[in-house]
PDB file of C-alpha atoms in Angstrom:
ATOM      1  CA  MET A   1      86.514  85.620 154.026  1.00 58.00           C
ATOM      2  CA  LEU A   2      86.420  82.404 151.974  1.00 47.00           C
ATOM      3  CA  LEU A   3      83.518  83.755 149.897  1.00 50.00           C
ATOM      4  CA  LEU A   4      85.464  86.969 149.300  1.00 52.00           C
ATOM      5  CA  LYS A   5      88.474  84.972 148.093  1.00 54.00           C
ATOM      6  CA  LEU A   6      86.281  82.869 145.791  1.00 51.00           C
ATOM      7  CA  ASN A   7      84.725  85.981 144.286  1.00 59.00           C
ATOM      8  CA  GLN A   8      88.159  87.506 143.767  1.00 60.00           C
ATOM      9  CA  THR A   9      89.355  84.304 142.106  1.00 61.00           C
ATOM     10  CA  LYS A  10      86.374  84.355 139.740  1.00 62.00           C
ATOM     11  CA  LYS A  11      87.079  87.981 138.917  1.00 65.00           C
ATOM     12  CA  ASN A  12      90.732  87.233 138.226  1.00 81.00           C
ATOM     13  CA  MET A  13      89.814  84.301 135.972  1.00 83.00           C
ATOM     14  CA  LYS A  14      87.412  86.482 133.972  1.00 89.00           C
ATOM     15  CA  GLN A  15      90.148  89.087 133.588  1.00 93.00           C
ATOM     16  CA  LEU A  16      92.468  86.362 132.332  1.00 94.00           C
ATOM     17  CA  PHE A  17      89.835  85.244 129.817  1.00 95.00           C
ATOM     18  CA  ASP A  18      89.342  88.829 128.603  1.00 95.00           C
ATOM     19  CA  GLN A  19      93.096  89.351 128.304  1.00 96.00           C
ATOM     20  CA  THR A  20      93.304  86.179 126.238  1.00 96.00           C
ATOM     21  CA  GLY A  21      90.634  87.528 123.903  1.00 96.00           C
ATOM     22  CA  PHE A  22      92.560  90.744 123.298  1.00 96.00           C
ATOM     23  CA  ALA A  23      95.754  88.710 122.820  1.00 97.00           C
ATOM     24  CA  CYS A  24      93.960  86.686 120.131  1.00 97.00           C
ATOM     25  CA  SER A  25      92.866  89.894 118.419  1.00 98.00           C
ATOM     26  CA  LYS A  26      96.446  91.134 118.495  1.00 97.00           C
ATOM     27  CA  LEU A  27      97.642  87.832 117.013  1.00 97.00           C
ATOM     28  CA  VAL A  28      95.100  88.043 114.178  1.00 97.00           C
ATOM     29  CA  THR A  29      96.321  91.569 113.395  1.00 97.00           C
ATOM     30  CA  LYS A  30      99.959  90.493 113.418  1.00 95.00           C
ATOM     31  CA  LYS A  31      99.381  87.410 111.249  1.00 96.00           C
ATOM     32  CA  TYR A  32      97.192  89.081 108.640  1.00 95.00           C
ATOM     33  CA  SER A  33      98.823  92.500 108.297  1.00 92.00           C
ATOM     34  CA  THR A  34     102.399  93.279 109.263  1.00 88.00           C
ATOM     35  CA  SER A  35     102.009  96.889 108.120  1.00 87.00           C
ATOM     36  CA  PHE A  36      98.863  97.577 110.150  1.00 91.00           C
ATOM     37  CA  SER A  37     100.331  95.724 113.130  1.00 92.00           C
ATOM     38  CA  LEU A  38     103.389  97.959 112.946  1.00 90.00           C
ATOM     39  CA  ALA A  39     101.203 101.060 112.881  1.00 92.00           C
ATOM     40  CA  VAL A  40      99.195  99.889 115.917  1.00 95.00           C
ATOM     41  CA  LYS A  41     102.439  99.505 117.878  1.00 94.00           C
ATOM     42  CA  MET A  42     102.980 103.221 117.348  1.00 93.00           C
ATOM     43  CA  LEU A  43      99.745 104.043 119.188  1.00 95.00           C
ATOM     44  CA  ALA A  44      99.700 104.734 122.903  1.00 95.00           C
ATOM     45  CA  PRO A  45      99.542 101.402 124.821  1.00 96.00           C
ATOM     46  CA  LYS A  46      96.206 102.261 126.440  1.00 96.00           C
ATOM     47  CA  ILE A  47      94.355 102.333 123.098  1.00 97.00           C
ATOM     48  CA  ARG A  48      96.073  99.467 121.276  1.00 97.00           C
ATOM     49  CA  GLU A  49      93.722  96.760 122.568  1.00 97.00           C
ATOM     50  CA  GLY A  50      90.689  98.559 121.188  1.00 98.00           C
ATOM     51  CA  ILE A  51      92.229  98.886 117.725  1.00 98.00           C
ATOM     52  CA  TYR A  52      93.408  95.269 117.698  1.00 98.00           C
ATOM     53  CA  SER A  53      89.891  94.115 118.552  1.00 98.00           C
ATOM     54  CA  ILE A  54      88.331  96.196 115.760  1.00 98.00           C
ATOM     55  CA  TYR A  55      90.816  94.915 113.198  1.00 98.00           C
ATOM     56  CA  ALA A  56      90.327  91.280 114.215  1.00 98.00           C
ATOM     57  CA  PHE A  57      86.531  91.595 114.019  1.00 98.00           C
ATOM     58  CA  VAL A  58      86.524  93.105 110.528  1.00 98.00           C
ATOM     59  CA  ARG A  59      89.276  90.775 109.366  1.00 97.00           C
ATOM     60  CA  LEU A  60      87.335  87.638 110.316  1.00 98.00           C
ATOM     61  CA  ALA A  61      84.241  88.859 108.503  1.00 98.00           C
ATOM     62  CA  ASP A  62      86.346  89.755 105.476  1.00 96.00           C
ATOM     63  CA  GLU A  63      88.010  86.335 105.478  1.00 97.00           C
ATOM     64  CA  ILE A  64      84.623  84.614 105.510  1.00 97.00           C
ATOM     65  CA  VAL A  65      83.580  86.290 102.254  1.00 96.00           C
ATOM     66  CA  ASP A  66      86.991  86.328 100.569  1.00 94.00           C
ATOM     67  CA  SER A  67      88.797  83.172 101.626  1.00 94.00           C
ATOM     68  CA  PHE A  68      86.550  80.442 102.987  1.00 96.00           C
ATOM     69  CA  HIS A  69      85.894  78.830  99.631  1.00 93.00           C
ATOM     70  CA  GLY A  70      84.169  75.457  99.781  1.00 94.00           C
ATOM     71  CA  TYR A  71      82.189  76.458 102.865  1.00 97.00           C
ATOM     72  CA  GLU A  72      78.723  77.975 103.224  1.00 97.00           C
ATOM     73  CA  LYS A  73      79.902  81.580 103.399  1.00 97.00           C
ATOM     74  CA  GLU A  74      76.483  83.141 103.854  1.00 97.00           C
ATOM     75  CA  LYS A  75      75.678  80.796 106.711  1.00 98.00           C
ATOM     76  CA  LEU A  76      79.042  81.490 108.347  1.00 98.00           C
ATOM     77  CA  LEU A  77      78.610  85.266 108.047  1.00 98.00           C
ATOM     78  CA  ASN A  78      75.072  85.165 109.424  1.00 98.00           C
ATOM     79  CA  GLN A  79      76.245  83.044 112.344  1.00 98.00           C
ATOM     80  CA  PHE A  80      79.146  85.426 112.948  1.00 98.00           C
ATOM     81  CA  GLU A  81      76.694  88.324 113.098  1.00 98.00           C
ATOM     82  CA  ALA A  82      74.296  86.454 115.389  1.00 98.00           C
ATOM     83  CA  ASP A  83      77.156  85.449 117.694  1.00 98.00           C
ATOM     84  CA  TYR A  84      78.306  89.057 117.891  1.00 98.00           C
ATOM     85  CA  TYR A  85      74.890  90.320 118.989  1.00 98.00           C
ATOM     86  CA  ALA A  86      74.586  87.471 121.476  1.00 98.00           C
ATOM     87  CA  ALA A  87      77.967  88.493 122.895  1.00 98.00           C
ATOM     88  CA  LEU A  88      76.916  92.131 123.045  1.00 98.00           C
ATOM     89  CA  GLU A  89      73.785  91.228 124.999  1.00 98.00           C
ATOM     90  CA  ALA A  90      75.437  88.734 127.348  1.00 97.00           C
ATOM     91  CA  GLY A  91      78.642  90.712 127.829  1.00 96.00           C
ATOM     92  CA  ILE A  92      80.733  87.650 127.029  1.00 97.00           C
ATOM     93  CA  SER A  93      81.502  85.246 124.188  1.00 97.00           C
ATOM     94  CA  LEU A  94      83.472  82.023 123.994  1.00 96.00           C
ATOM     95  CA  ASN A  95      84.729  83.346 120.655  1.00 97.00           C
ATOM     96  CA  PRO A  96      87.728  85.379 121.923  1.00 97.00           C
ATOM     97  CA  ILE A  97      87.618  87.804 118.981  1.00 98.00           C
ATOM     98  CA  LEU A  98      83.949  88.601 119.555  1.00 98.00           C
ATOM     99  CA  ASN A  99      84.523  88.803 123.293  1.00 98.00           C
ATOM    100  CA  SER A 100      87.178  91.473 122.882  1.00 98.00           C
ATOM    101  CA  PHE A 101      85.230  93.367 120.216  1.00 98.00           C
ATOM    102  CA  GLN A 102      82.000  93.576 122.233  1.00 98.00           C
ATOM    103  CA  GLN A 103      84.011  95.006 125.138  1.00 98.00           C
ATOM    104  CA  THR A 104      85.520  97.650 122.872  1.00 98.00           C
ATOM    105  CA  VAL A 105      82.092  98.500 121.439  1.00 98.00           C
ATOM    106  CA  LYS A 106      80.750  99.148 124.927  1.00 98.00           C
ATOM    107  CA  LYS A 107      83.810 100.907 126.304  1.00 98.00           C
ATOM    108  CA  TYR A 108      84.053 103.404 123.453  1.00 98.00           C
ATOM    109  CA  ASN A 109      80.350 103.648 122.545  1.00 97.00           C
ATOM    110  CA  ILE A 110      80.726 102.361 119.002  1.00 98.00           C
ATOM    111  CA  THR A 111      77.243 102.797 117.615  1.00 98.00           C
ATOM    112  CA  ASP A 112      75.419  99.917 115.974  1.00 98.00           C
ATOM    113  CA  ASP A 113      74.881 101.758 112.696  1.00 98.00           C
ATOM    114  CA  LEU A 114      78.646 101.501 112.086  1.00 98.00           C
ATOM    115  CA  VAL A 115      78.705  97.753 112.731  1.00 98.00           C
ATOM    116  CA  GLN A 116      75.617  97.206 110.583  1.00 98.00           C
ATOM    117  CA  ALA A 117      77.010  99.251 107.689  1.00 98.00           C
ATOM    118  CA  PHE A 118      80.155  97.146 107.773  1.00 98.00           C
ATOM    119  CA  LEU A 119      78.267  93.846 107.821  1.00 98.00           C
ATOM    120  CA  THR A 120      76.043  95.051 104.969  1.00 97.00           C
ATOM    121  CA  SER A 121      79.083  95.600 102.749  1.00 97.00           C
ATOM    122  CA  MET A 122      80.435  92.174 103.697  1.00 97.00           C
ATOM    123  CA  LYS A 123      77.119  90.617 102.675  1.00 97.00           C
ATOM    124  CA  LEU A 124      77.389  92.354  99.305  1.00 96.00           C
ATOM    125  CA  ASP A 125      80.671  90.549  98.741  1.00 95.00           C
ATOM    126  CA  LEU A 126      78.875  87.217  98.965  1.00 95.00           C
ATOM    127  CA  ASN A 127      77.109  87.703  95.636  1.00 93.00           C
ATOM    128  CA  LYS A 128      77.699  91.098  94.064  1.00 90.00           C
ATOM    129  CA  THR A 129      80.522  91.071  91.541  1.00 87.00           C
ATOM    130  CA  GLU A 130      80.284  94.456  89.835  1.00 89.00           C
ATOM    131  CA  TYR A 131      79.657  98.051  90.932  1.00 91.00           C
ATOM    132  CA  GLU A 132      78.160  99.895  88.002  1.00 89.00           C
ATOM    133  CA  THR A 133      77.379 103.299  89.537  1.00 93.00           C
ATOM    134  CA  GLU A 134      79.217 105.787  91.726  1.00 93.00           C
ATOM    135  CA  ALA A 135      76.454 105.460  94.325  1.00 95.00           C
ATOM    136  CA  GLU A 136      76.947 101.687  94.615  1.00 95.00           C
ATOM    137  CA  TYR A 137      80.703 102.146  94.759  1.00 94.00           C
ATOM    138  CA  ASN A 138      80.530 104.845  97.444  1.00 95.00           C
ATOM    139  CA  ASN A 139      78.037 102.903  99.556  1.00 96.00           C
ATOM    140  CA  TYR A 140      80.246  99.839  99.495  1.00 96.00           C
ATOM    141  CA  ILE A 141      83.336 101.834 100.489  1.00 96.00           C
ATOM    142  CA  TYR A 142      81.424 103.549 103.281  1.00 97.00           C
ATOM    143  CA  GLY A 143      80.474 100.193 104.796  1.00 97.00           C
ATOM    144  CA  SER A 144      83.711  98.340 104.143  1.00 96.00           C
ATOM    145  CA  ALA A 145      86.194 101.075 105.045  1.00 97.00           C
ATOM    146  CA  ASP A 146      84.816 104.445 106.177  1.00 97.00           C
ATOM    147  CA  VAL A 147      82.966 102.999 109.153  1.00 98.00           C
ATOM    148  CA  VAL A 148      86.072 101.064 110.219  1.00 97.00           C
ATOM    149  CA  GLY A 149      87.872 104.392 110.351  1.00 97.00           C
ATOM    150  CA  LEU A 150      85.013 105.784 112.421  1.00 98.00           C
ATOM    151  CA  MET A 151      85.175 102.828 114.833  1.00 98.00           C
ATOM    152  CA  CYS A 152      88.878 103.499 115.325  1.00 98.00           C
ATOM    153  CA  LEU A 153      88.173 107.206 115.769  1.00 98.00           C
ATOM    154  CA  LYS A 154      85.779 106.336 118.602  1.00 98.00           C
ATOM    155  CA  VAL A 155      88.745 104.717 120.362  1.00 98.00           C
ATOM    156  CA  PHE A 156      91.100 107.594 119.573  1.00 98.00           C
ATOM    157  CA  VAL A 157      88.836 110.308 121.038  1.00 97.00           C
ATOM    158  CA  ASN A 158      87.789 108.150 124.032  1.00 95.00           C
ATOM    159  CA  GLY A 159      84.319 109.570 124.549  1.00 91.00           C
ATOM    160  CA  ASP A 160      84.947 113.125 123.375  1.00 95.00           C
ATOM    161  CA  ASP A 161      81.883 113.521 121.120  1.00 95.00           C
ATOM    162  CA  GLU A 162      82.831 117.028 120.024  1.00 97.00           C
ATOM    163  CA  LYS A 163      86.259 115.827 118.901  1.00 97.00           C
ATOM    164  CA  TYR A 164      84.690 112.850 117.150  1.00 98.00           C
ATOM    165  CA  GLU A 165      82.325 115.043 115.130  1.00 97.00           C
ATOM    166  CA  SER A 166      85.115 117.424 114.145  1.00 98.00           C
ATOM    167  CA  LEU A 167      87.304 114.545 112.866  1.00 98.00           C
ATOM    168  CA  LYS A 168      84.592 112.323 111.418  1.00 98.00           C
ATOM    169  CA  SER A 169      84.825 113.436 107.775  1.00 98.00           C
ATOM    170  CA  TYR A 170      88.626 113.131 107.787  1.00 98.00           C
ATOM    171  CA  ALA A 171      88.519 109.614 109.223  1.00 97.00           C
ATOM    172  CA  MET A 172      86.115 108.598 106.461  1.00 97.00           C
ATOM    173  CA  ARG A 173      88.379 110.049 103.766  1.00 97.00           C
ATOM    174  CA  LEU A 174      91.347 108.153 105.184  1.00 97.00           C
ATOM    175  CA  GLY A 175      89.335 104.929 105.266  1.00 96.00           C
ATOM    176  CA  SER A 176      88.278 105.518 101.662  1.00 97.00           C
ATOM    177  CA  ALA A 177      91.867 106.150 100.584  1.00 97.00           C
ATOM    178  CA  PHE A 178      93.125 102.976 102.228  1.00 96.00           C
ATOM    179  CA  GLN A 179      90.350 100.896 100.660  1.00 95.00           C
ATOM    180  CA  LYS A 180      90.850 102.312  97.169  1.00 94.00           C
ATOM    181  CA  VAL A 181      94.591 101.628  97.382  1.00 94.00           C
ATOM    182  CA  ASN A 182      93.721  98.058  98.371  1.00 92.00           C
ATOM    183  CA  PHE A 183      91.348  97.788  95.409  1.00 90.00           C
ATOM    184  CA  LEU A 184      94.065  98.946  93.015  1.00 89.00           C
ATOM    185  CA  ARG A 185      96.721  96.706  94.588  1.00 89.00           C
ATOM    186  CA  ASP A 186      94.430  93.661  94.587  1.00 87.00           C
ATOM    187  CA  LEU A 187      92.993  94.066  91.076  1.00 81.00           C
ATOM    188  CA  LYS A 188      94.436  90.751  89.915  1.00 78.00           C
ATOM    189  CA  ASP A 189      93.035  88.621  92.758  1.00 80.00           C
ATOM    190  CA  ASP A 190      89.710  90.469  92.946  1.00 78.00           C
ATOM    191  CA  TYR A 191      89.117  90.009  89.229  1.00 72.00           C
ATOM    192  CA  GLU A 192      90.627  86.588  88.560  1.00 72.00           C
ATOM    193  CA  VAL A 193      89.898  84.770  91.835  1.00 76.00           C
ATOM    194  CA  LEU A 194      86.825  86.504  93.275  1.00 80.00           C
ATOM    195  CA  ASN A 195      85.344  87.756  89.974  1.00 79.00           C
ATOM    196  CA  ARG A 196      84.818  91.241  91.435  1.00 84.00           C
ATOM    197  CA  SER A 197      85.112  94.649  89.840  1.00 83.00           C
ATOM    198  CA  TYR A 198      84.753  97.540  92.274  1.00 90.00           C
ATOM    199  CA  PHE A 199      85.637 100.532  90.082  1.00 87.00           C
ATOM    200  CA  PRO A 200      82.546 101.637  88.111  1.00 88.00           C
ATOM    201  CA  GLY A 201      82.885 102.269  84.407  1.00 81.00           C
ATOM    202  CA  ILE A 202      86.310 100.624  84.099  1.00 78.00           C
ATOM    203  CA  ASP A 203      86.960  97.528  82.005  1.00 74.00           C
ATOM    204  CA  LEU A 204      89.589  95.619  83.968  1.00 70.00           C
ATOM    205  CA  LYS A 205      90.454  93.511  80.934  1.00 69.00           C
ATOM    206  CA  LYS A 206      92.065  96.607  79.456  1.00 72.00           C
ATOM    207  CA  LEU A 207      92.962  98.989  82.252  1.00 78.00           C
ATOM    208  CA  ASP A 208      94.643 101.882  80.464  1.00 81.00           C
ATOM    209  CA  ILE A 209      96.816 104.661  81.849  1.00 84.00           C
ATOM    210  CA  SER A 210      93.979 107.187  81.751  1.00 86.00           C
ATOM    211  CA  ALA A 211      91.670 105.023  83.857  1.00 85.00           C
ATOM    212  CA  LYS A 212      94.481 104.222  86.276  1.00 87.00           C
ATOM    213  CA  ASN A 213      95.384 107.902  86.670  1.00 89.00           C
ATOM    214  CA  ASN A 214      91.747 108.821  87.341  1.00 90.00           C
ATOM    215  CA  ILE A 215      91.671 106.301  90.194  1.00 91.00           C
ATOM    216  CA  ILE A 216      95.001 107.549  91.585  1.00 93.00           C
ATOM    217  CA  ASN A 217      93.917 111.193  91.417  1.00 95.00           C
ATOM    218  CA  GLU A 218      90.779 110.296  93.361  1.00 95.00           C
ATOM    219  CA  ILE A 219      92.859 108.543  96.024  1.00 96.00           C
ATOM    220  CA  GLU A 220      95.293 111.448  96.269  1.00 97.00           C
ATOM    221  CA  GLU A 221      92.398 113.821  96.904  1.00 97.00           C
ATOM    222  CA  ASP A 222      91.221 111.552  99.730  1.00 97.00           C
ATOM    223  CA  PHE A 223      94.721 111.460 101.220  1.00 97.00           C
ATOM    224  CA  SER A 224      95.110 115.223 100.981  1.00 97.00           C
ATOM    225  CA  GLU A 225      91.885 115.811 102.895  1.00 97.00           C
ATOM    226  CA  ALA A 226      92.578 113.028 105.403  1.00 97.00           C
ATOM    227  CA  PHE A 227      95.972 114.482 106.315  1.00 96.00           C
ATOM    228  CA  LYS A 228      94.256 117.582 107.709  1.00 97.00           C
ATOM    229  CA  GLY A 229      92.502 115.341 110.210  1.00 97.00           C
ATOM    230  CA  ILE A 230      95.641 113.388 111.131  1.00 96.00           C
ATOM    231  CA  LYS A 231      97.235 116.632 112.315  1.00 95.00           C
ATOM    232  CA  MET A 232      94.277 117.189 114.660  1.00 96.00           C
ATOM    233  CA  LEU A 233      94.237 113.721 116.218  1.00 97.00           C
ATOM    234  CA  PRO A 234      94.896 113.234 119.938  1.00 96.00           C
ATOM    235  CA  LEU A 235      98.589 112.700 120.673  1.00 93.00           C
ATOM    236  CA  GLU A 236      97.974 109.059 121.686  1.00 95.00           C
ATOM    237  CA  ALA A 237      96.825 108.228 118.143  1.00 96.00           C
ATOM    238  CA  LYS A 238      98.655 110.663 115.877  1.00 95.00           C
ATOM    239  CA  PHE A 239     101.938 108.804 115.321  1.00 94.00           C
ATOM    240  CA  GLY A 240     100.289 105.426 114.693  1.00 94.00           C
ATOM    241  CA  VAL A 241      97.789 106.806 112.189  1.00 96.00           C
ATOM    242  CA  TYR A 242     100.487 108.857 110.473  1.00 95.00           C
ATOM    243  CA  THR A 243     102.609 105.705 110.156  1.00 94.00           C
ATOM    244  CA  ALA A 244      99.754 103.891 108.377  1.00 94.00           C
ATOM    245  CA  TYR A 245      99.174 106.971 106.211  1.00 95.00           C
ATOM    246  CA  ILE A 246     102.825 107.114 105.128  1.00 94.00           C
ATOM    247  CA  TYR A 247     102.868 103.402 104.322  1.00 94.00           C
ATOM    248  CA  TYR A 248      99.783 103.660 102.110  1.00 94.00           C
ATOM    249  CA  ARG A 249     101.110 106.796 100.409  1.00 95.00           C
ATOM    250  CA  ARG A 250     104.242 104.833  99.542  1.00 94.00           C
ATOM    251  CA  LEU A 251     102.167 101.941  98.222  1.00 94.00           C
ATOM    252  CA  LEU A 252     100.164 104.359  96.087  1.00 94.00           C
ATOM    253  CA  SER A 253     103.395 105.851  94.747  1.00 94.00           C
ATOM    254  CA  LYS A 254     104.531 102.371  93.678  1.00 93.00           C
ATOM    255  CA  LEU A 255     101.191 101.698  92.003  1.00 91.00           C
ATOM    256  CA  LYS A 256     101.409 105.049  90.241  1.00 92.00           C
ATOM    257  CA  SER A 257     104.790 104.185  88.717  1.00 91.00           C
ATOM    258  CA  THR A 258     103.742 100.632  87.778  1.00 88.00           C
ATOM    259  CA  PRO A 259     102.480 100.126  84.196  1.00 86.00           C
ATOM    260  CA  SER A 260      98.750  99.440  84.047  1.00 81.00           C
ATOM    261  CA  GLU A 261      99.205  96.010  82.501  1.00 80.00           C
ATOM    262  CA  LYS A 262     101.557  94.933  85.308  1.00 83.00           C
ATOM    263  CA  ILE A 263      99.021  95.889  87.993  1.00 82.00           C
ATOM    264  CA  LEU A 264      96.679  93.359  86.403  1.00 78.00           C
ATOM    265  CA  THR A 265      99.262  90.579  86.635  1.00 80.00           C
ATOM    266  CA  THR A 266     101.228  91.357  89.820  1.00 81.00           C
ATOM    267  CA  ARG A 267     100.396  92.267  93.412  1.00 81.00           C
ATOM    268  CA  ILE A 268     102.472  95.348  94.225  1.00 82.00           C
ATOM    269  CA  ARG A 269     104.034  95.384  97.704  1.00 83.00           C
ATOM    270  CA  VAL A 270     106.175  97.572  99.931  1.00 84.00           C
ATOM    271  CA  SER A 271     109.242  95.645 101.110  1.00 83.00           C
ATOM    272  CA  ASN A 272     109.930  95.132 104.820  1.00 78.00           C
ATOM    273  CA  PRO A 273     113.164  97.213 104.713  1.00 82.00           C
ATOM    274  CA  MET A 274     111.187 100.044 103.107  1.00 83.00           C
ATOM    275  CA  LYS A 275     108.510  99.748 105.813  1.00 80.00           C
ATOM    276  CA  LEU A 276     111.188 100.190 108.472  1.00 77.00           C
ATOM    277  CA  SER A 277     112.638 103.148 106.583  1.00 84.00           C
ATOM    278  CA  LEU A 278     109.198 104.757 106.389  1.00 80.00           C
ATOM    279  CA  LEU A 279     108.723 104.158 110.114  1.00 80.00           C
ATOM    280  CA  ALA A 280     112.019 105.897 110.882  1.00 81.00           C
ATOM    281  CA  ARG A 281     111.061 108.892 108.739  1.00 79.00           C
ATOM    282  CA  SER A 282     107.612 109.046 110.324  1.00 80.00           C
ATOM    283  CA  PHE A 283     109.162 109.025 113.784  1.00 72.00           C
ATOM    284  CA  LEU A 284     111.469 111.881 112.855  1.00 75.00           C
ATOM    285  CA  VAL A 285     108.569 113.968 111.550  1.00 75.00           C
ATOM    286  CA  PHE A 286     106.595 113.223 114.700  1.00 68.00           C
ATOM    287  CA  LYS A 287     109.433 113.997 117.115  1.00 65.00           C
ATOM    288  CA  LEU A 288     110.246 117.258 115.335  1.00 66.00           C
ATOM    289  CA  ASN A 289     106.594 118.219 115.774  1.00 69.00           C
ATOM    290  CA  LEU A 290     106.126 118.685 112.057  1.00 65.00           C
ATOM    291  CA  LEU A 291     102.620 117.173 112.056  1.00 72.00           C
TER     292      LEU A 291
END
């Protein structure tokens, strides 16, 4: 009986440790992105932990390459990758973010090619500053954004491989749209602080209206295609993903109406009151079954 109680205590303590890891992932999401955090809250409770853990994992890797100036970024990223695979093999990590992510990877069968594609794009950010061809540009977006959408889709479909395959292309288009909006919004910091230029064939020193409109048209095509997939998502995920979609469409609309020269000097944002207004409208559309 005593042994049984001890085993149960150990099990409860491990559950507490795992819960703490997911709570840390949720905190990272909340601190780094109020808009994404708001969208996750609109998902069914049973899938929120998985999405929080994915966001926290990709956010930490992204912060290593974008923010940890004055540190050995390559060494940190390589260690982060090694620690992840050690966690995956052992089934546990003392890094709470990696502990929660490795559980999500196993629970939802997130394939390693997706994780590797993401890490490959992060490694490009260590040294590569310019994307000169469409192929380079598309490969980077696939690894930095499309595969994140596919990881989330794995959670949304919860093991339904047929559903995953039918929604895969739409999830990638939505990931691409989100990333390209981020690129356009962050032009100033990417160019001035990180010395990066993602859009091929565009001189950021003189971004004109024609170049800006070409980028926006490309994003709008991605959004148009992605919306078809949002309407086919499982009910547990539909409202949350639609909320993120509406937020990014609004951000794109603001970028579209902003003069090219201002985009290069100012980071365009959606205000918190507007975010709440968009949430209310999204909820109405969802409840009226208009998706």
